[in-house]
PDB file of C-alpha atoms and ligand atoms in Angstrom:
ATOM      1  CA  UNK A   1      -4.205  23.240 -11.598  1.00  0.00           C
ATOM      2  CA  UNK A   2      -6.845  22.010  -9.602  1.00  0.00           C
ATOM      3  CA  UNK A   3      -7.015  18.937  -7.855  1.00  0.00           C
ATOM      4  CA  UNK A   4      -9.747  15.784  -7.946  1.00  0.00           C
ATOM      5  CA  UNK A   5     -11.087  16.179  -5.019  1.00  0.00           C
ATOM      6  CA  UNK A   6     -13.279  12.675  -5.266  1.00  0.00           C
ATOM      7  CA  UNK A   7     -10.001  10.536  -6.052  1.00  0.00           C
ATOM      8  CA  UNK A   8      -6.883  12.278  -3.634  1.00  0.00           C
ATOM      9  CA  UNK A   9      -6.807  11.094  -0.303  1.00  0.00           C
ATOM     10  CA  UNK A  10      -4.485  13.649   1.234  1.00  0.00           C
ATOM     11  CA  UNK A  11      -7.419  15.179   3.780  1.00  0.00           C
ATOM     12  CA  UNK A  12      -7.577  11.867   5.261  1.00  0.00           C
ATOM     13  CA  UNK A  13      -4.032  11.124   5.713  1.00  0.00           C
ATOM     14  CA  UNK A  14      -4.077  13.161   8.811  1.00  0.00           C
ATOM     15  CA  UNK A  15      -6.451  10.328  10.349  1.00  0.00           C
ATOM     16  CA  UNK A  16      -5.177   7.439   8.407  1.00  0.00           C
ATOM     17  CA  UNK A  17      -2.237   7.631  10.159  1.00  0.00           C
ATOM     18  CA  UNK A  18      -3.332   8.510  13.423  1.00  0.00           C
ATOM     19  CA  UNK A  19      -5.320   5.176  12.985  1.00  0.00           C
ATOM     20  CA  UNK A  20      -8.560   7.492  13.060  1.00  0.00           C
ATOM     21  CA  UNK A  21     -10.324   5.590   9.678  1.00  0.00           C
ATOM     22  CA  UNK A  22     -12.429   3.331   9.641  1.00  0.00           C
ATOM     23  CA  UNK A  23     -11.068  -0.040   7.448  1.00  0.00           C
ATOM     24  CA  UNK A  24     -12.750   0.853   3.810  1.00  0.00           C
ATOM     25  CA  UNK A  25     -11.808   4.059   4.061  1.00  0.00           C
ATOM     26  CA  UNK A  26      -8.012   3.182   5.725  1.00  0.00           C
ATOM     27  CA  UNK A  27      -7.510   0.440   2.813  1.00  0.00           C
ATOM     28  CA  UNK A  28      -9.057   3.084   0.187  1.00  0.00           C
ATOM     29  CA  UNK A  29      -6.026   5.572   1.456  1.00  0.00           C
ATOM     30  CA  UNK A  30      -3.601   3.002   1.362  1.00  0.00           C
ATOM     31  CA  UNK A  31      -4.682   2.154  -2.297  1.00  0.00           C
ATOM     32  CA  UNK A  32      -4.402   5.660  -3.609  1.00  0.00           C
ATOM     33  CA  UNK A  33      -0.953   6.038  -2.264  1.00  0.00           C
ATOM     34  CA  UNK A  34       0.414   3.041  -4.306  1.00  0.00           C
ATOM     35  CA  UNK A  35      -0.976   4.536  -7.769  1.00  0.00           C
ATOM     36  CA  UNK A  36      -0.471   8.748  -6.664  1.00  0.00           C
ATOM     37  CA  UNK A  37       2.335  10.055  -6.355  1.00  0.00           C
ATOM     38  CA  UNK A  38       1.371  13.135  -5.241  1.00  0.00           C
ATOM     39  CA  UNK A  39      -0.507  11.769  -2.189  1.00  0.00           C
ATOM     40  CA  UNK A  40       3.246   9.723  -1.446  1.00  0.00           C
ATOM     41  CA  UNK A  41       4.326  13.175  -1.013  1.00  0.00           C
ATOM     42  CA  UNK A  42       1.814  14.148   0.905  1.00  0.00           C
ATOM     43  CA  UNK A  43       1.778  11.022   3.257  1.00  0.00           C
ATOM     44  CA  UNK A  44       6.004  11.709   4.023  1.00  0.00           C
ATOM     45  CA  UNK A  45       4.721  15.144   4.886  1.00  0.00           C
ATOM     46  CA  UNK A  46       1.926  13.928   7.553  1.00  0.00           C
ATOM     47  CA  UNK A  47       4.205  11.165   8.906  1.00  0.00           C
ATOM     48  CA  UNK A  48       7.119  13.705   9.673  1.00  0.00           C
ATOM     49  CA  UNK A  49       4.197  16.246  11.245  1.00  0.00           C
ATOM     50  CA  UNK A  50       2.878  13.162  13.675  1.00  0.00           C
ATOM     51  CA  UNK A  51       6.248  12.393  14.264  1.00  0.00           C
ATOM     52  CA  UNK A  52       7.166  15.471  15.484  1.00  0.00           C
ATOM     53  CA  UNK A  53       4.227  15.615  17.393  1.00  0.00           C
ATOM     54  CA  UNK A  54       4.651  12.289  19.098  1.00  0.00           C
ATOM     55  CA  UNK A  55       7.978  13.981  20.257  1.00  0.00           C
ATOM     56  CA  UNK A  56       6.198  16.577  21.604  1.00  0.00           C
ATOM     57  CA  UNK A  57       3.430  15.101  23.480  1.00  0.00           C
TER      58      UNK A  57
HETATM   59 ZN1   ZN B 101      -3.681  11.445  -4.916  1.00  0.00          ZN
END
């Protein structure tokens, strides 16, 4: 199964969480994650990697 590349956010979720986007692309993320499930998954995956990261640094 391959992905939509144009639609799924989850290569920017990295920086949309770090604060890293600009605001059209940050509200575009945060617009995709209320419809896409997928990218929800996605996002709880990036938040626990920063978060283990921020315990780190
Ligand atoms: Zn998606």
């Amino acid at each position: 199964m391959v992905a939509d590349h144009a639609d799924h956010v989850d290569e920017l979720l990295g920086a949309h969480f770090a604060g890293a986007l600009d605001p059209v692309e940050s509200d575009a993320v945060h617009r995709h994650l209320e419809i896409c499930a997928g990218c929800r998954d996605s996002a709880d995956e990036v938040i626990e990697v920063l978060a283990a990261l921020a315990l780190i640094e």
